Amino acid sequence: MILGYIRISTSLQDLKNQKNSINEFARKNSFIVDKFIEVEISSRKNQNERKINEVFATLQENDILIITELSRLGRSLSEILKIVNCLIEKKVKLITIKEGINLQNKHSIQSKVSITMFGLFAELERDLISDRTKVALAAKKAQGVKLGRPKGAGKSKLEPHKEQIQELLDKKVSMLSISKILGVTYPTLFSFIKVRNMKNKKKNNADLDNHKKFMRVQLSLNIENNTKYVRGKKKVIEEIENWILPDYDSAYKKLGDGEYILKVEYKNKKDLDDSMYELLHKIATAADDRHCFSDNTTIQSLDEEDRYWS
């Protein structure tokens, strides 16, 4: 099998360009690509999300993998080398069009030098682009230029769904569920609602039936950026505090340093477990959408000893 792997990082790039390059290379060398694996995702994501694992599962001994350039495989030199070594172990031939590498199932001194050199160049190029961007932004800021999008309610693809969103908020449907219903990301929905001052009606504990149970829990929130180039941590925490936690306790208490006290309503222990794991899932999703992670975030019951969720 001859497999073409295509990856772009943003919607501003085009999968067709890479596909055309691979097909043109195949035509000039008198062979046909049997299958393409295409994905639009950042190189910061893991191998499974970038479909690298699917590539490994698809390829067999003596198959050929074609990519337009080494940077399609990974973000860092170490990751690229690791993937190349896995291909060699499977006895798969690797062709990279831009660098002109044609790896025949084994490492030669020349191939090792080539892959290391071009992989390092790709990594350095990303760092230089990042540095130049930071310098340019700092210069504009020093000149008094306001960075970022203008504030205010601009055009949005969610505008036709505004009434539906408000209706779902009034019915206490979670932000995560609404984003899935509308087929948009959590940050997109969050920004739309925030800019337009759309509020979900908070629970009124005075109206709750007396027989309903409550448990006090302490949330230990740990949000970190995936890399030094990501700055989404502050936004994630803001989304969690403004939209996720109020779904569980509108009057939650913030203790500082990522610690929160919530009074959670539940019917039975299974319902409580489901709610807490759902809360952790919403936090993880909000973090992942902004290229952050929420590892080590835990919830501890304050009313029952040795009862916690992670």
XYZ file of C-alpha atoms in Angstrom:
310
model
C 0.000 0.000 0.000
C 1.060 3.574 -0.714
C -0.373 5.922 1.939
C -0.402 9.710 1.902
C -0.589 11.536 5.252
C -1.864 15.117 5.190
C -2.152 17.466 8.178
C -2.892 21.166 8.442
C -3.015 23.206 11.634
C -5.715 25.774 10.845
C -8.660 26.343 8.540
C -6.573 29.031 6.801
C -4.451 26.280 5.290
C -5.650 23.892 2.602
C -5.578 20.097 2.641
C -5.922 20.108 -1.158
C -2.502 21.729 -1.632
C -0.714 18.908 0.172
C -2.822 16.271 -1.559
C -2.049 17.767 -4.972
C 1.671 17.846 -4.156
C 1.656 14.165 -3.200
C -0.389 13.148 -6.268
C 1.903 15.130 -8.558
C 4.962 13.483 -6.998
C 3.344 10.077 -7.485
C 2.523 10.855 -11.133
C 6.095 11.882 -11.895
C 7.372 8.677 -10.304
C 4.796 6.448 -12.041
C 2.784 5.170 -9.074
C -0.630 5.803 -7.527
C -1.447 6.662 -3.910
C -3.911 4.057 -2.592
C -5.226 5.991 0.397
C -4.984 9.361 2.126
C -5.311 10.053 5.850
C -6.290 13.704 6.312
C -6.579 15.727 9.521
C -6.979 19.400 10.456
C -5.384 19.752 13.876
C -2.454 21.398 15.629
C 0.858 19.558 15.997
C 0.512 20.202 19.755
C -2.154 17.488 19.935
C -1.238 13.904 20.759
C -0.505 11.196 18.189
C -3.968 9.673 18.422
C -5.717 12.980 17.729
C -3.331 13.692 14.838
C -4.165 10.206 13.426
C -0.515 9.126 13.618
C -1.659 5.985 15.410
C -4.076 5.334 12.535
C -1.126 5.626 10.150
C 0.816 3.003 12.152
C -2.224 0.699 12.226
C -2.803 1.024 8.477
C 0.760 0.454 7.249
C 2.259 -3.017 6.902
C 5.732 -4.282 6.038
C 7.062 -2.889 2.710
C 4.274 -0.270 2.482
C 5.134 3.346 1.598
C 4.246 6.501 3.534
C 4.426 9.827 1.664
C 4.292 13.264 3.325
C 4.954 16.720 1.930
C 7.482 17.591 4.675
C 8.826 16.268 7.981
C 6.994 18.897 10.053
C 3.703 17.104 9.208
C 4.783 14.258 11.517
C 5.494 16.262 14.659
C 6.340 19.532 16.326
C 9.740 18.696 17.805
C 12.842 16.953 16.520
C 12.601 14.258 19.205
C 9.004 13.439 18.259
C 9.821 13.270 14.531
C 12.742 10.917 15.166
C 10.582 8.719 17.386
C 7.910 8.369 14.683
C 10.519 7.677 11.985
C 12.090 4.947 14.136
C 8.643 3.339 14.577
C 8.194 3.312 10.803
C 11.591 1.667 10.387
C 10.692 -0.992 12.950
C 7.577 -1.772 10.890
C 9.808 -1.893 7.765
C 7.845 0.926 6.134
C 9.391 3.132 3.464
C 9.172 6.893 4.134
C 9.204 9.581 1.430
C 9.247 13.308 2.253
C 8.818 15.527 -0.810
C 10.185 18.870 0.437
C 13.367 17.460 1.980
C 13.846 14.812 -0.720
C 14.198 12.000 1.840
C 13.623 8.458 0.612
C 14.030 6.131 3.579
C 14.275 2.493 2.507
C 13.077 0.550 5.593
C 16.365 1.128 7.442
C 18.556 3.896 8.805
C 21.742 4.812 6.987
C 24.175 7.425 8.266
C 23.000 9.756 5.527
C 19.320 9.327 6.381
C 19.948 9.903 10.101
C 21.828 13.126 9.354
C 19.149 14.313 6.904
C 16.203 13.661 9.203
C 17.959 15.214 12.191
C 18.995 18.288 10.215
C 15.644 18.961 8.538
C 13.707 18.155 11.725
C 15.870 20.604 13.649
C 15.373 23.273 10.972
C 11.591 22.846 11.231
C 11.710 23.202 15.019
C 13.944 26.276 14.833
C 11.702 27.823 12.189
C 8.663 27.552 14.493
C 10.614 29.131 17.353
C 11.811 32.001 15.123
C 8.294 32.662 13.834
C 7.025 32.756 17.419
C 9.815 35.135 18.485
C 9.226 37.464 15.519
C 5.500 37.531 16.272
C 6.139 38.428 19.914
C 8.541 41.251 18.938
C 6.050 42.660 16.409
C 3.187 42.558 18.917
C 5.333 44.220 21.607
C 6.241 47.019 19.161
C 2.596 47.631 18.250
C 1.635 47.657 21.924
C 4.372 50.219 22.650
C 2.912 52.406 19.882
C -0.445 52.342 21.630
C -2.112 49.955 19.203
C -4.832 47.859 20.826
C -4.256 44.198 20.073
C -6.832 41.487 19.546
C -10.326 41.581 18.144
C -12.445 44.692 18.713
C -14.759 44.243 21.667
C -18.447 44.031 21.048
C -21.034 41.798 19.479
C -19.824 41.321 15.919
C -21.230 38.940 13.357
C -21.416 35.343 14.499
C -22.664 32.125 12.924
C -24.583 31.600 16.184
C -26.706 34.754 15.716
C -29.601 32.866 14.046
C -29.642 30.515 17.058
C -29.726 33.223 19.741
C -33.320 32.539 20.831
C -32.680 28.788 20.912
C -29.565 29.312 23.052
C -31.462 31.525 25.510
C -34.253 28.970 25.725
C -31.771 26.181 26.483
C -30.045 28.340 29.117
C -33.402 29.027 30.758
C -34.019 25.274 30.894
C -30.704 24.842 32.749
C -29.067 22.987 29.840
C -25.305 23.075 30.365
C -23.006 25.124 28.134
C -21.182 21.955 27.092
C -24.429 20.312 25.974
C -25.531 23.423 24.070
C -22.207 23.587 22.211
C -22.652 19.945 21.145
C -26.268 20.554 20.057
C -25.197 23.478 17.851
C -22.020 21.809 16.613
C -19.616 24.520 17.819
C -16.724 24.563 20.265
C -17.209 25.502 23.905
C -15.096 28.739 23.615
C -17.150 29.897 20.590
C -20.406 29.500 22.501
C -18.933 31.020 25.670
C -17.765 34.158 23.805
C -21.115 34.542 22.032
C -23.069 34.389 25.298
C -20.645 36.611 27.221
C -20.532 39.413 24.626
C -24.340 39.509 24.416
C -24.837 39.359 28.191
C -27.043 36.291 27.926
C -27.535 34.814 31.381
C -28.690 31.407 32.465
C -31.180 31.592 35.321
C -29.461 30.527 38.519
C -30.957 27.923 40.770
C -33.011 29.280 43.613
C -32.416 27.043 46.623
C -35.507 28.439 48.336
C -37.664 26.834 45.652
C -36.143 23.384 46.002
C -38.068 20.604 47.659
C -37.010 19.880 51.220
C -36.417 16.178 50.512
C -33.584 16.835 48.045
C -30.099 16.009 49.297
C -27.007 18.184 49.238
C -23.323 17.510 49.760
C -20.524 20.002 50.306
C -17.494 19.308 48.123
C -14.155 21.005 47.613
C -12.866 21.374 44.051
C -9.084 21.605 43.664
C -8.641 23.074 40.188
C -5.341 22.686 38.354
C -5.213 24.213 34.848
C -1.932 24.470 32.959
C -0.978 25.567 29.433
C 0.166 22.769 27.108
C 3.336 24.637 26.071
C 5.091 27.925 26.690
C 3.488 29.262 23.486
C -0.069 28.822 24.818
C -1.786 31.493 26.919
C -5.253 30.031 27.427
C -5.114 29.244 31.155
C -6.737 32.485 32.315
C -9.607 32.145 29.829
C -10.259 28.542 30.854
C -10.525 29.449 34.542
C -12.853 32.330 33.663
C -15.140 29.996 31.700
C -15.159 27.446 34.528
C -16.013 30.048 37.170
C -18.653 31.902 35.134
C -20.414 29.072 33.339
C -19.532 25.588 34.540
C -19.514 25.864 38.347
C -22.822 27.822 38.541
C -24.548 24.837 36.910
C -23.761 22.894 40.103
C -23.932 25.652 42.729
C -24.787 29.249 41.835
C -23.476 30.385 45.233
C -20.178 28.479 45.221
C -17.308 29.909 47.297
C -13.867 30.652 45.881
C -11.153 30.120 48.478
C -8.208 31.107 46.278
C -5.324 29.143 44.740
C -7.724 27.070 42.650
C -9.850 25.907 45.602
C -13.668 26.112 45.516
C -16.474 24.976 47.843
C -19.718 23.821 46.214
C -23.005 22.641 47.701
C -24.128 20.000 45.208
C -27.684 18.713 44.890
C -28.148 14.978 44.278
C -30.812 12.250 44.465
C -28.656 9.267 45.350
C -24.973 8.298 45.470
C -24.904 7.188 41.831
C -26.430 10.500 40.789
C -23.769 12.290 42.841
C -20.950 10.282 41.231
C -22.325 10.983 37.759
C -22.535 14.720 38.501
C -18.987 14.946 39.808
C -17.483 12.993 36.917
C -19.519 15.140 34.526
C -18.086 18.263 36.187
C -14.535 16.943 35.784
C -15.259 16.115 32.130
C -16.574 19.643 31.450
C -13.439 21.129 33.041
C -11.176 18.876 30.958
C -13.068 19.766 27.757
C -12.903 23.511 28.443
C -9.152 23.201 29.066
C -8.528 21.098 25.967
C -10.445 23.533 23.744
C -7.930 26.250 24.660
C -4.859 23.994 24.403
C -4.546 23.503 28.155
C -4.868 20.477 30.424
C -6.546 19.852 33.781
C -4.493 16.954 35.132
C -4.518 16.578 38.923
C -7.876 18.363 39.260
C -9.796 16.614 42.042
C -13.055 16.883 44.012
C -13.197 15.922 47.708
C -16.353 15.493 49.781
C -16.423 17.607 52.951
C -19.326 15.639 54.416
C -18.113 12.084 53.879
C -14.596 10.999 54.731
C -12.567 9.215 52.001
C -15.031 10.143 49.250
C -13.422 11.897 46.286
C -13.428 12.055 42.476
C -10.557 12.525 40.031
